mmCIF file of C-alpha atoms in Angstrom:
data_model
loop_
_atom_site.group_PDB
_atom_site.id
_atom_site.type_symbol
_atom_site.label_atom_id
_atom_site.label_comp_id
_atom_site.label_asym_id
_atom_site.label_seq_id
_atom_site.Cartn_x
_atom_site.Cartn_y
_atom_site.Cartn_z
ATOM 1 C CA UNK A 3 -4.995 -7.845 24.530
ATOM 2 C CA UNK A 4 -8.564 -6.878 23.931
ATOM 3 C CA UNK A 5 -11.120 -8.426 22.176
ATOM 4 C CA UNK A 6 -12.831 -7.252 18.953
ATOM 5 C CA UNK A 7 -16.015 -8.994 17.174
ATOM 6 C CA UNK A 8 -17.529 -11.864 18.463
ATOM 7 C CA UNK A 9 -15.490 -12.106 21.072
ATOM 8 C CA UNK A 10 -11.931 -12.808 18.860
ATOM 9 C CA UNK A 11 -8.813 -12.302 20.367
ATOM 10 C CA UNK A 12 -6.893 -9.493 18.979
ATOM 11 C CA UNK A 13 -3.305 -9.659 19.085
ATOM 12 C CA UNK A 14 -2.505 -6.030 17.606
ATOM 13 C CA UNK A 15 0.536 -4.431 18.700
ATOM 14 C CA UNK A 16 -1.816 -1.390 17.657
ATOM 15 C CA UNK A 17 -5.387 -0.419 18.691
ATOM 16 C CA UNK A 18 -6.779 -1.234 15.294
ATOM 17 C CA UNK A 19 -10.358 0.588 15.796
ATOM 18 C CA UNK A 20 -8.294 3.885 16.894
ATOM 19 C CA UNK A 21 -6.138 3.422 13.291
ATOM 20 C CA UNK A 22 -9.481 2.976 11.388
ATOM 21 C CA UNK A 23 -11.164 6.097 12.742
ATOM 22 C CA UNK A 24 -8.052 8.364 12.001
ATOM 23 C CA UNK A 25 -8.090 7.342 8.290
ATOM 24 C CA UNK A 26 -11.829 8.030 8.147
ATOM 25 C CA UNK A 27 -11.578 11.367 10.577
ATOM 26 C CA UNK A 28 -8.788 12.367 8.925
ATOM 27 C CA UNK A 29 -7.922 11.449 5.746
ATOM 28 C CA UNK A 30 -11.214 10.362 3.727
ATOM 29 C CA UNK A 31 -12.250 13.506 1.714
ATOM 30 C CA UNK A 32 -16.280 14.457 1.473
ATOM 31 C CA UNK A 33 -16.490 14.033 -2.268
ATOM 32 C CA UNK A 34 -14.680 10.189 -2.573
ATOM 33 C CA UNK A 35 -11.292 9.736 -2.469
ATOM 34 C CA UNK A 36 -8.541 9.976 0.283
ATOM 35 C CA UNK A 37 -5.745 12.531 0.992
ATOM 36 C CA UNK A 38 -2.431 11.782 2.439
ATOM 37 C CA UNK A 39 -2.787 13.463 5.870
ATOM 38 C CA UNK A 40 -4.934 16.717 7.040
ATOM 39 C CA UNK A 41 -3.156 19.640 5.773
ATOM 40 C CA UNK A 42 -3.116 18.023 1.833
ATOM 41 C CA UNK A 43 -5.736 17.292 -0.311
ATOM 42 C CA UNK A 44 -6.746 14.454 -2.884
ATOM 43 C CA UNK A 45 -4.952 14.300 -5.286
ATOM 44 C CA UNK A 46 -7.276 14.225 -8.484
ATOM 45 C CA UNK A 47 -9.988 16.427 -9.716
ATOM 46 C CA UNK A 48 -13.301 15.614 -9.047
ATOM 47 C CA UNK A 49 -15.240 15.815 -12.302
ATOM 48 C CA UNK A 50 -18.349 13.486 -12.225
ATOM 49 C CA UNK A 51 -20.522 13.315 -15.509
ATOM 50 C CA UNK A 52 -24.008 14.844 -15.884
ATOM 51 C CA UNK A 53 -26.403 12.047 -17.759
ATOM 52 C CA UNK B 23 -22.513 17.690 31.048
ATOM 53 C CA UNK B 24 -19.863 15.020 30.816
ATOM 54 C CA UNK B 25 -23.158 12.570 29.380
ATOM 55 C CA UNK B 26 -23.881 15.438 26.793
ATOM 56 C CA UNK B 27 -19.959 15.324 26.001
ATOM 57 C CA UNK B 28 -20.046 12.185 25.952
ATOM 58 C CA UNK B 29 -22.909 11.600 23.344
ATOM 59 C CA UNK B 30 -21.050 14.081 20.974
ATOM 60 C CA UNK B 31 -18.575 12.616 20.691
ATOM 61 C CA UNK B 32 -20.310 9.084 19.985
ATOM 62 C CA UNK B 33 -22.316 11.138 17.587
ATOM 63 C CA UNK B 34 -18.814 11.950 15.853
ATOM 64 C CA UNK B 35 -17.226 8.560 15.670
ATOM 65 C CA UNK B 36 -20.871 6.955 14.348
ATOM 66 C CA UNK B 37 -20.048 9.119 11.507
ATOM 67 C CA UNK B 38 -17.176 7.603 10.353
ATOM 68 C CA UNK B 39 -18.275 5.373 7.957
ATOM 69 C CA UNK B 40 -16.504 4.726 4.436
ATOM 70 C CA UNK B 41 -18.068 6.658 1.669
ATOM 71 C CA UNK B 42 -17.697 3.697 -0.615
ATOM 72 C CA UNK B 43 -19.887 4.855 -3.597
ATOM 73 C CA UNK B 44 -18.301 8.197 -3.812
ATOM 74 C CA UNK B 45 -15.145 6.356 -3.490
ATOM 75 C CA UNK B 46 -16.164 4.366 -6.558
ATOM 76 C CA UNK B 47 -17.103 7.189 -8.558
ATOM 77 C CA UNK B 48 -14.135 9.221 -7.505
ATOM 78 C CA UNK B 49 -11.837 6.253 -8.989
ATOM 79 C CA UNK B 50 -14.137 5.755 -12.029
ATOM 80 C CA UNK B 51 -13.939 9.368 -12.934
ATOM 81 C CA UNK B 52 -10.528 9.896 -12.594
ATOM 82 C CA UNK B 53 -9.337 6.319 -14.497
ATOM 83 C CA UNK B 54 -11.107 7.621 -17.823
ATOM 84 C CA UNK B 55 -10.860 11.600 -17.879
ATOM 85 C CA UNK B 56 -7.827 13.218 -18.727
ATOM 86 C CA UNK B 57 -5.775 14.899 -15.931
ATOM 87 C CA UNK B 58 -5.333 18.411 -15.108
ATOM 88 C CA UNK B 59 -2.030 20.088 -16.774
ATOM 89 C CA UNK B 60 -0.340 19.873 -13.087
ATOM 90 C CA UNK B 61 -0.264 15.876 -13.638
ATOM 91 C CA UNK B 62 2.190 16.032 -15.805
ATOM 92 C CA UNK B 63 4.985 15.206 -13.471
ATOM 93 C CA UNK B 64 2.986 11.883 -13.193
ATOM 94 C CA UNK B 65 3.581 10.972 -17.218
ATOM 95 C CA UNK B 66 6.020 8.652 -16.108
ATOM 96 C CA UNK B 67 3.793 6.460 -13.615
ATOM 97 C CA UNK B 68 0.948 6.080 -15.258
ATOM 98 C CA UNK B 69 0.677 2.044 -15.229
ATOM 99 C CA UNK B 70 0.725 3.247 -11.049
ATOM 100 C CA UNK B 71 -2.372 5.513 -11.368
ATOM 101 C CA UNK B 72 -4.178 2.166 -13.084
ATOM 102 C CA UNK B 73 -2.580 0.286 -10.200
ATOM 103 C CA UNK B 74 -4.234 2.440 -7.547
ATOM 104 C CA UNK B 75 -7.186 2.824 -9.056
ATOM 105 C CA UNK B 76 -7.721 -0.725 -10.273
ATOM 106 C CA UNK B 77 -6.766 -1.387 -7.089
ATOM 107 C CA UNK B 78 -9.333 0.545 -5.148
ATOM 108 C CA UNK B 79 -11.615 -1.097 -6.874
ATOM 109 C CA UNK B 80 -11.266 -4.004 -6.557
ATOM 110 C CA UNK B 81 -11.138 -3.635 -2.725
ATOM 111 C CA UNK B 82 -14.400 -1.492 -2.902
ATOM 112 C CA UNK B 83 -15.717 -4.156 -4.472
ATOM 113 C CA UNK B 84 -16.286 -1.562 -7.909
ATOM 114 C CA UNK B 85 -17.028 -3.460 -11.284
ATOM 115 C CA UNK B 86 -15.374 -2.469 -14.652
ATOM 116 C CA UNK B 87 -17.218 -3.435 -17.757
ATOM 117 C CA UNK B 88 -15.774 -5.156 -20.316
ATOM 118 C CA UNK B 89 -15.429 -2.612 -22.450
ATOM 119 C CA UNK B 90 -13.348 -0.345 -19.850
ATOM 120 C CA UNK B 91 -11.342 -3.290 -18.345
ATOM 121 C CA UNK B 92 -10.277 -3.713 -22.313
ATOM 122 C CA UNK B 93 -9.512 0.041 -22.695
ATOM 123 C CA UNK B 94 -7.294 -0.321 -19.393
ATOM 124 C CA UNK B 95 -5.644 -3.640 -20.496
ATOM 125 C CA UNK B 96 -4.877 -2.460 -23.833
ATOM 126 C CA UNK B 97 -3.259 1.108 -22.480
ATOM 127 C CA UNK B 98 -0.937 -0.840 -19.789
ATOM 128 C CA UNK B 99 0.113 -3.582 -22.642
ATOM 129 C CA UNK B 100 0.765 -0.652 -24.623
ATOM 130 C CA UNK B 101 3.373 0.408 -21.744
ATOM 131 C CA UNK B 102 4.980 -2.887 -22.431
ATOM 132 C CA UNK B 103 8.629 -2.879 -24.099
ATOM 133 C CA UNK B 104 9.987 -5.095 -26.654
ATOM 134 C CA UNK B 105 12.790 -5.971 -24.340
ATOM 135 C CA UNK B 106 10.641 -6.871 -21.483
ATOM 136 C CA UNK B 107 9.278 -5.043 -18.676
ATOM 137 C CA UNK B 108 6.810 -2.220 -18.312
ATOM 138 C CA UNK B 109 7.752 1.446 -19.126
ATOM 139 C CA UNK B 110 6.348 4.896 -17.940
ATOM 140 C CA UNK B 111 4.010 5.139 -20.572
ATOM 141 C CA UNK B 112 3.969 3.755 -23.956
ATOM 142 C CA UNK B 113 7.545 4.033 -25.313
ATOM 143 C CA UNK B 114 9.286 5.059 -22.253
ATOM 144 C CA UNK B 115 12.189 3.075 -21.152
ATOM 145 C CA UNK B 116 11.192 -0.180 -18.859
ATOM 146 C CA UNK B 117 11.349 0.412 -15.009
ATOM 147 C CA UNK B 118 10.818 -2.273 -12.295
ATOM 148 C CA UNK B 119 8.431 0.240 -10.276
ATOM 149 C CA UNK B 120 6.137 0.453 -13.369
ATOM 150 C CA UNK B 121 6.507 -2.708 -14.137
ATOM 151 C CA UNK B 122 5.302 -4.083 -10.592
ATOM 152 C CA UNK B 123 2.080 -1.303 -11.125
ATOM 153 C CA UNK B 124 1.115 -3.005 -14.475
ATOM 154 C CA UNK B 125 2.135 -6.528 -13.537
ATOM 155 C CA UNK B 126 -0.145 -5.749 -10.628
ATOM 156 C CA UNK B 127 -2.986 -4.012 -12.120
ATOM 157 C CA UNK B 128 -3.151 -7.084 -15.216
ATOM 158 C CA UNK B 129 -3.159 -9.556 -11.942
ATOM 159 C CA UNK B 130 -5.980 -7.790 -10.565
ATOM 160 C CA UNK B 131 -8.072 -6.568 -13.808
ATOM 161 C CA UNK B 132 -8.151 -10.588 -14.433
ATOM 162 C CA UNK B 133 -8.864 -9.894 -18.545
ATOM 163 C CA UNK B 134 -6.962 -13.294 -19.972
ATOM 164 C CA UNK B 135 -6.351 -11.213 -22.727
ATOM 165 C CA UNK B 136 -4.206 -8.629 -20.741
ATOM 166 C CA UNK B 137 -2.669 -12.160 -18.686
ATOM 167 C CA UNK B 138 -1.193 -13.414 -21.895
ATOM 168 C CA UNK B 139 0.062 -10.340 -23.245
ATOM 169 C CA UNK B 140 3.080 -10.040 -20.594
ATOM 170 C CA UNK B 141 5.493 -10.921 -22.138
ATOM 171 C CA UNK B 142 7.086 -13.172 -19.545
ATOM 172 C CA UNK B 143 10.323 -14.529 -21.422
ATOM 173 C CA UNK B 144 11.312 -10.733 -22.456
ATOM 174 C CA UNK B 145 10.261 -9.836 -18.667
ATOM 175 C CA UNK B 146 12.586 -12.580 -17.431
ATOM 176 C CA UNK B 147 15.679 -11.383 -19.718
ATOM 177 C CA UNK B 148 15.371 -8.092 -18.708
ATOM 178 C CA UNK B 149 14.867 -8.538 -15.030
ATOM 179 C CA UNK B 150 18.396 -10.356 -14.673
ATOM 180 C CA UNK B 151 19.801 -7.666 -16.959
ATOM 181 C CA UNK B 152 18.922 -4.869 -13.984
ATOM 182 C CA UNK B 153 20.495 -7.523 -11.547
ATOM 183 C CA UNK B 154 23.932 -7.311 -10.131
ATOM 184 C CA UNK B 155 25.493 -10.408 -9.164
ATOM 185 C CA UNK B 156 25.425 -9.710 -5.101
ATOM 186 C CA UNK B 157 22.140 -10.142 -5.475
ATOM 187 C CA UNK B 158 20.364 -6.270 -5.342
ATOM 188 C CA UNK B 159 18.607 -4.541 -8.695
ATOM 189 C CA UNK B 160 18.764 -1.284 -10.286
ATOM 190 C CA UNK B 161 15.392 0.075 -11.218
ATOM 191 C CA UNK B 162 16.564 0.182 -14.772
ATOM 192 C CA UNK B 163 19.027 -0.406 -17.147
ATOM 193 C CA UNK B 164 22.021 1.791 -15.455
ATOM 194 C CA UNK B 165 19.616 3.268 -12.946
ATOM 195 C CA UNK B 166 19.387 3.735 -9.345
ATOM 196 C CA UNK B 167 19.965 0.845 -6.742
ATOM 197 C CA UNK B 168 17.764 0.331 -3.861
ATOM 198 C CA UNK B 169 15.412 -1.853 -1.704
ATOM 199 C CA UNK B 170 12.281 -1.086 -4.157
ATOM 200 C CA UNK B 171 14.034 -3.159 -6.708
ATOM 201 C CA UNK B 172 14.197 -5.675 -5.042
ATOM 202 C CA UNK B 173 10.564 -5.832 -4.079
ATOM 203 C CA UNK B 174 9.446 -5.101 -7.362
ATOM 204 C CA UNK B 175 11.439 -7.607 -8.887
ATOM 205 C CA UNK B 176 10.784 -10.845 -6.304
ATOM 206 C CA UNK B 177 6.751 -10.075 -6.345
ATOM 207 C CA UNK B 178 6.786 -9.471 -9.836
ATOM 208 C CA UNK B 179 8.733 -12.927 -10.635
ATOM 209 C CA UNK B 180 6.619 -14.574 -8.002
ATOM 210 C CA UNK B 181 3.189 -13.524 -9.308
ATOM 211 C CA UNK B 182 4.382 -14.820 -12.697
ATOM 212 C CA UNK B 183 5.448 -17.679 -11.966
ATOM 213 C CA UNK B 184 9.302 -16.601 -13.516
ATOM 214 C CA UNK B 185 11.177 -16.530 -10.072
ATOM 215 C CA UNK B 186 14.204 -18.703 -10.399
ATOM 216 C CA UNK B 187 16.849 -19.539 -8.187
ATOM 217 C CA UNK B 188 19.214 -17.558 -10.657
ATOM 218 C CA UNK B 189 16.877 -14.253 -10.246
ATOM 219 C CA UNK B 190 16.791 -14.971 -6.671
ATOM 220 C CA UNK B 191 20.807 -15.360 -5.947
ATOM 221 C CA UNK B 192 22.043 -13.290 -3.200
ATOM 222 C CA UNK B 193 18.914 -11.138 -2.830
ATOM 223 C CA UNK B 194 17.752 -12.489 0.720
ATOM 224 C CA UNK B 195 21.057 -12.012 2.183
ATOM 225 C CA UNK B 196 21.689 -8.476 1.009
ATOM 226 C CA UNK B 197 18.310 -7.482 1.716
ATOM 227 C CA UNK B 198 19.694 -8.749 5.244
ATOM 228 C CA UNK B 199 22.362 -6.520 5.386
ATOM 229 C CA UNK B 200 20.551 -3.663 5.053
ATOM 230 C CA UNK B 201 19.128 -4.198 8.425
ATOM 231 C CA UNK B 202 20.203 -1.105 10.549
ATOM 232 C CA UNK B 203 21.059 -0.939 14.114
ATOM 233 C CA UNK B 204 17.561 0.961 14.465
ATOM 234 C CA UNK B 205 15.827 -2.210 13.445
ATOM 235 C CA UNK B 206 14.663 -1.329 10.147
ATOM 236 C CA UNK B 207 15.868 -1.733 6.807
ATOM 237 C CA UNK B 208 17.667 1.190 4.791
ATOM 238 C CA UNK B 209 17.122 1.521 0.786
ATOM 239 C CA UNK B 210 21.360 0.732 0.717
ATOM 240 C CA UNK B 211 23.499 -1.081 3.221
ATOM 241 C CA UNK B 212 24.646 1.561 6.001
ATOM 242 C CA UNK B 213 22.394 4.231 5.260
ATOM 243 C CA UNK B 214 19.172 4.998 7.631
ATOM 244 C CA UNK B 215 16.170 2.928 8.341
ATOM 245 C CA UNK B 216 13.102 4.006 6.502
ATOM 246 C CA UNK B 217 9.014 2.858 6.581
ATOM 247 C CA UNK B 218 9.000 2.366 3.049
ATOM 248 C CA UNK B 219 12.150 -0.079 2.493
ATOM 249 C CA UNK B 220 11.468 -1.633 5.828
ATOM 250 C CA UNK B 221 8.213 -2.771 3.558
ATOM 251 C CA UNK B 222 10.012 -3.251 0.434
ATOM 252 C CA UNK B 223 12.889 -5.392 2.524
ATOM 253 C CA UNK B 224 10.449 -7.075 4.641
ATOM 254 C CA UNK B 225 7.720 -8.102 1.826
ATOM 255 C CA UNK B 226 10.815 -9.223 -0.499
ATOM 256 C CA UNK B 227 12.316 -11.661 2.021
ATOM 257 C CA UNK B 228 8.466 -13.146 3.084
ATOM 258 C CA UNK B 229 8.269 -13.819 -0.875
ATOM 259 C CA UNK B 230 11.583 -15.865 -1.085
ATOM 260 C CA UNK B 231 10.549 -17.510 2.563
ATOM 261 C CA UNK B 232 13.525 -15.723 4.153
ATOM 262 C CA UNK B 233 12.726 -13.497 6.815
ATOM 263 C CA UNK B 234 14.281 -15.509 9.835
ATOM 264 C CA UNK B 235 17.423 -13.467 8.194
ATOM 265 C CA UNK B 236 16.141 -10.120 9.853
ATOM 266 C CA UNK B 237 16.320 -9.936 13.653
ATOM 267 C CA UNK B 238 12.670 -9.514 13.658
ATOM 268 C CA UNK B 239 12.463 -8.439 17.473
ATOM 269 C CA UNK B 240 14.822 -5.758 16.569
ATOM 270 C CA UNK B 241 12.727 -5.081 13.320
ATOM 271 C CA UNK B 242 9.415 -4.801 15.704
ATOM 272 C CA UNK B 243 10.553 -2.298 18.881
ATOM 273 C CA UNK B 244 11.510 0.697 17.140
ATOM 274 C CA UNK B 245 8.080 0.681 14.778
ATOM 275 C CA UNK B 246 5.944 -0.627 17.494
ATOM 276 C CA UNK B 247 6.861 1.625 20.396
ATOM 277 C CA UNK B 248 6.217 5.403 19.598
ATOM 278 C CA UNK B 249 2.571 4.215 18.684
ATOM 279 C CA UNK B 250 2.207 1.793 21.778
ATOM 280 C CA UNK B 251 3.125 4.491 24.186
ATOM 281 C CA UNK B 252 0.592 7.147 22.302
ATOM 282 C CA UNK B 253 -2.089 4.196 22.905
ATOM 283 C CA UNK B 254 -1.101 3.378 26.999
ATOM 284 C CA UNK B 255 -1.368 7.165 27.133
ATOM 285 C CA UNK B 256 -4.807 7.258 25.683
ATOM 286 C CA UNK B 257 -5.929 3.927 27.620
ATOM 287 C CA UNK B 258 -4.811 5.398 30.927
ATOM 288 C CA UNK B 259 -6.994 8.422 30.141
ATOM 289 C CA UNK B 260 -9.718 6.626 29.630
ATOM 290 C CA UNK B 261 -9.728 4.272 32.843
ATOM 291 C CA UNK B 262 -9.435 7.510 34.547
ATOM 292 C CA UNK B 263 -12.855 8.751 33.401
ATOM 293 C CA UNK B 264 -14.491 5.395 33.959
ATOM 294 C CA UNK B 265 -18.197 4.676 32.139
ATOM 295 C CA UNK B 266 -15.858 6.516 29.207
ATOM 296 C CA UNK B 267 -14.046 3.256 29.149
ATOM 297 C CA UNK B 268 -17.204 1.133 28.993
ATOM 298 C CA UNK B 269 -18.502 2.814 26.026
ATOM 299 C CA UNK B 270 -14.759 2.571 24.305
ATOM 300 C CA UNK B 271 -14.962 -0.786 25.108
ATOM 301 C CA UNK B 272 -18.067 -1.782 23.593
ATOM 302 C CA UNK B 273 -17.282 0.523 20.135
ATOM 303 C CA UNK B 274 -14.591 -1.703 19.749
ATOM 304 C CA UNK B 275 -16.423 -4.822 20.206
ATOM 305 C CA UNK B 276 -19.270 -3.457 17.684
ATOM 306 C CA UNK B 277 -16.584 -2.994 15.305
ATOM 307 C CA UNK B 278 -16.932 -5.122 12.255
ATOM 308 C CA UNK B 279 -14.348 -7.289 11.221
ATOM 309 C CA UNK B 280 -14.866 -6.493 7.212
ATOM 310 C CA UNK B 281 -14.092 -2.836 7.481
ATOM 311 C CA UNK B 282 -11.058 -3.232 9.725
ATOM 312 C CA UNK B 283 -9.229 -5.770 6.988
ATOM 313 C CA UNK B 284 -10.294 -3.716 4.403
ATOM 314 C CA UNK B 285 -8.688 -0.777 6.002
ATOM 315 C CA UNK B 286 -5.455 -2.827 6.439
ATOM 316 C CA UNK B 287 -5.893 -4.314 2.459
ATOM 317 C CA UNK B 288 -5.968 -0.542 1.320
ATOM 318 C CA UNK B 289 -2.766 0.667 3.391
ATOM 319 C CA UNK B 290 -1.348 -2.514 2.204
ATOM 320 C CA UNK B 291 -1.689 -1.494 -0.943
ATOM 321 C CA UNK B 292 -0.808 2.247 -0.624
ATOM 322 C CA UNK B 293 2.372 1.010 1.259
ATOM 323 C CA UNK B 294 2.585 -1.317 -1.802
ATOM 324 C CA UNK B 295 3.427 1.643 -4.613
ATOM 325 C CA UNK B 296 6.204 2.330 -2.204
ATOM 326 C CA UNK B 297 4.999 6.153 -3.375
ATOM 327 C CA UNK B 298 6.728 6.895 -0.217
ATOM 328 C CA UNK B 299 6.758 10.536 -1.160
ATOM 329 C CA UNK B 300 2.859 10.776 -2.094
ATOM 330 C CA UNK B 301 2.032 8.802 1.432
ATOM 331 C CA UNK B 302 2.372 10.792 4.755
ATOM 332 C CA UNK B 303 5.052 8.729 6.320
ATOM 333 C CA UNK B 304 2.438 7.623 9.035
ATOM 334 C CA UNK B 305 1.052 5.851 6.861
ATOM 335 C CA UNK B 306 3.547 3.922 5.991
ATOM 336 C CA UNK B 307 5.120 3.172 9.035
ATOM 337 C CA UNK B 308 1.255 1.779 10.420
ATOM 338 C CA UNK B 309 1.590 -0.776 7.045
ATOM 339 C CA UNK B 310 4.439 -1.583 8.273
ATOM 340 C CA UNK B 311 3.051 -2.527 11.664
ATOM 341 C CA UNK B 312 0.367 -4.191 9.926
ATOM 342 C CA UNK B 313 2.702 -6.476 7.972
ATOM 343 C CA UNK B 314 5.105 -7.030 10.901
ATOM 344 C CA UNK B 315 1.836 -8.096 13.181
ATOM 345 C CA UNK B 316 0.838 -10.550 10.258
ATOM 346 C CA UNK B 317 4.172 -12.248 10.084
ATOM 347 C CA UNK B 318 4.284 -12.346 14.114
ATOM 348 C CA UNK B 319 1.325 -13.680 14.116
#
């Protein structure tokens, strides 16, 4: 068991910080929104307004 | 050279930070534009894409203004049938997937307005009209059974206050029985274990305060233990190189604690739509672990 924060036990049967950084590594696109795994993209367009 | 590895690769991870505003104004764009041509496959689940996005967010902490949370309100009470439940779309026959998106999205919109518009007496008519009496529902009148239904139905009835012991007869024990011998839970009694039903099954029985009925040891190994060997693996590299570990060990302790629930809140939710198809099926089993870590806890 390690420890995360101030010192908090963490009893994750899964390294939590290792989970976090594949989503963001992997999965978060560059213009907002995520995709379901490398390999696929978002699945909307990304059509932002001019003002 | 190791160091200058080493500081790479620190560089990298700093990186990884959630993009929150483009996040926002991803969601915000998408909610109000129309959607290109190869969407239409999706007409049927639109009160899901308000679910996600609502959803989103929420979590991102992303305000709507009056005006928009009206527009959304108004589209998903449009979705509403006369004989209870949510459709599709506006017209479309009621389903108890779309129903738990628009249920879900009213809940989290908050607009009293949208609140008092389900129609919760219809709602509760229809629900026991998709229920067989051994306890499982179809998703709609004459349609398929399987473990969703059962989701959708208890956290639907929960969240409005319409679960009964007469909607709620049976359920927890066949639920129960769809246990495999992997561990899991299967969408039908004797068919394979899946991530997605595990959640449905799992979630279900936690609402009706049953889940002692699962062998949840059982329920834990087979999810738990692919991933738990992939992390020895990766610790025992590490304590081979040494400072390496150090450094892992003191990113994890700068983690914050914020970012790391909100990551679990969103799979939650993604594991939620039980869009088991639209999900890459790691996803959904790491929800899974999530949940099943919660409920050990």
């Amino acid at each position: 068991m390690k420890t995360i924060g101030k010192g908090v036990a963490d009893p994750c049967l899964f390294d939590r910080d290792a989970l976090q950084e594949y989503v963001l590594a992997c999965c978060e696109m560059g213009v907002g929104g995520f995709r379901d795994k490398p390999g696929k993209y978002a699945l909307l367009r990304f059509r932002f307004r001019k003002r | 050279m190791w160091a200058l590895l080493e500081a790479a690769t620190e560089a990298a991870f700093d990186e990884y930070k959630l993009k929150r505003s483009l996040h926002v104004a991803y969601v915000k764009t998408n909610l109000f534009n129309a959607m290109p041509a190869s969407f239409q496959t999706l007409d049927s689940n639109r009160p899901w894409l308000c679910y996600w996005m609502v959803h989103s967010l929420a979590l991102m902490g992303g305000r709507l203004g009056e005006a928009e949370t009206d527009r959304v309100v108004d589209f998903l009470l449009r979705c509403q049938s006369r004989t209870g439940g949510f459709g599709g779309g506006p017209g479309q026959l009621s389903h108890l997937a779309t129903t738990y998106a628009a249920v879900n999205a009213l809940v989290t919109l908050g607009s009293e307005r949208g609140l008092r518009g389900i129609d919760r007496d219809n709602l509760y008519t229809w629900m026991l009209s998709v229920k067989e009496p051994t306890g499982e529902f179809h998703m709609h009148v004459d349609g398929e059974i399987d473990m969703r239904g059962c989701y959708c139905a208890m956290s639907v009835a929960k969240i409005c206050n319409i679960l009964t012991d007469e909607l709620a007869s049976n359920t927890a024990k066949w639920i129960a029985s769809c246990q495999t011998y992997e561990g899991g839970i299967s969408s039908l009694p004797g068919l394979e274990a899946h991530g997605g039903y595990t959640f449905c099954g799992l979630a279900a029985l936690h609402i009706l305060g049953q889940v002692p009925l699962l062998n949840l040891p059982r329920l834990t190994v087979p999810c738990i233990f692919p991933f738990r060997s992939v992390h020895q693996k990766a610790k025992c590299l590490l304590s081979s190189t040494g400072p390496h570990d150090a450094k892992w060990q003191s990113r994890a302790a700068s983690r914050a604690e914020p970012t790391s629930s909100w990551t679990a809140a969103t799979l939650f939710g993604w594991a939620a739509s039980s869009r088991s198809s639209l999900l890459g099926t790691t996803t959904v089993h790491r929800t899974c672990i999530i949940l099943i870590k919660r409920l050990l806890q």
